[in-house]
Structure formats: structure tokens, C-alpha cells
XYZ file of C-alpha atoms in Angstrom:
53
model
C 97.343 61.784 142.933
C 96.936 59.614 139.812
C 94.697 62.219 138.168
C 97.235 64.985 138.894
C 100.023 62.888 137.371
C 97.861 62.119 134.337
C 97.049 65.832 133.932
C 100.719 66.819 134.102
C 101.684 64.112 131.596
C 98.915 65.164 129.204
C 99.971 68.830 129.439
C 103.590 67.848 128.793
C 102.568 65.786 125.745
C 100.441 68.654 124.444
C 103.292 71.134 124.938
C 105.635 68.717 123.129
C 103.234 68.484 120.181
C 102.965 72.263 119.953
C 106.754 72.598 120.101
C 107.187 69.905 117.425
C 104.623 71.685 115.235
C 106.567 74.943 115.507
C 109.806 73.170 114.570
C 108.112 71.591 111.532
C 106.776 74.979 110.417
C 110.175 76.642 110.780
C 111.889 73.834 108.890
C 109.526 73.287 105.969
C 107.786 76.632 105.319
C 109.848 79.106 103.310
C 108.445 82.606 102.761
C 108.438 84.056 99.265
C 110.058 87.439 98.802
C 108.426 89.912 96.444
C 109.189 93.513 95.664
C 106.594 95.998 96.853
C 106.068 99.579 95.688
C 103.921 102.012 97.636
C 103.135 105.412 96.147
C 103.071 108.254 98.651
C 101.458 111.532 97.564
C 103.761 114.562 97.571
C 101.390 116.373 99.944
C 102.171 113.854 102.657
C 105.936 114.127 102.149
C 106.048 117.938 102.056
C 103.055 119.260 103.976
C 102.247 122.929 103.557
C 102.946 124.997 106.687
C 99.989 126.359 108.605
C 99.106 130.008 108.089
C 100.215 132.262 110.973
C 97.401 133.770 113.017
């Protein structure tokens, strides 16, 4: 039983560290916003219809 208790405690500590790391990332990391322009060719916007058979 002592090894099972030690395993559970170690897993709980590890989960707590992961959770604390996520909280630190959410709190201190701020994403930068930039404007993005993507050119789309006219052929993709208005495709030519297929020829009837």
C-alpha cells in the first residue's frame, strides 16, 4: 500500500504542476495581433462552368 499511496501523491503533484504551468501561460503570455492579407485568384472565386456533354 505505501507504494500505491506514493504513486497517487506523485501523480497528483505532477497534475498540479501541469495545471500551474497552464495558469502561468494564460496569465503571462499575450498574443500579438497582426493584420493578414491573403490574395485569392479570381479563377478560384468564379470558376468557369463545365462544358455540357
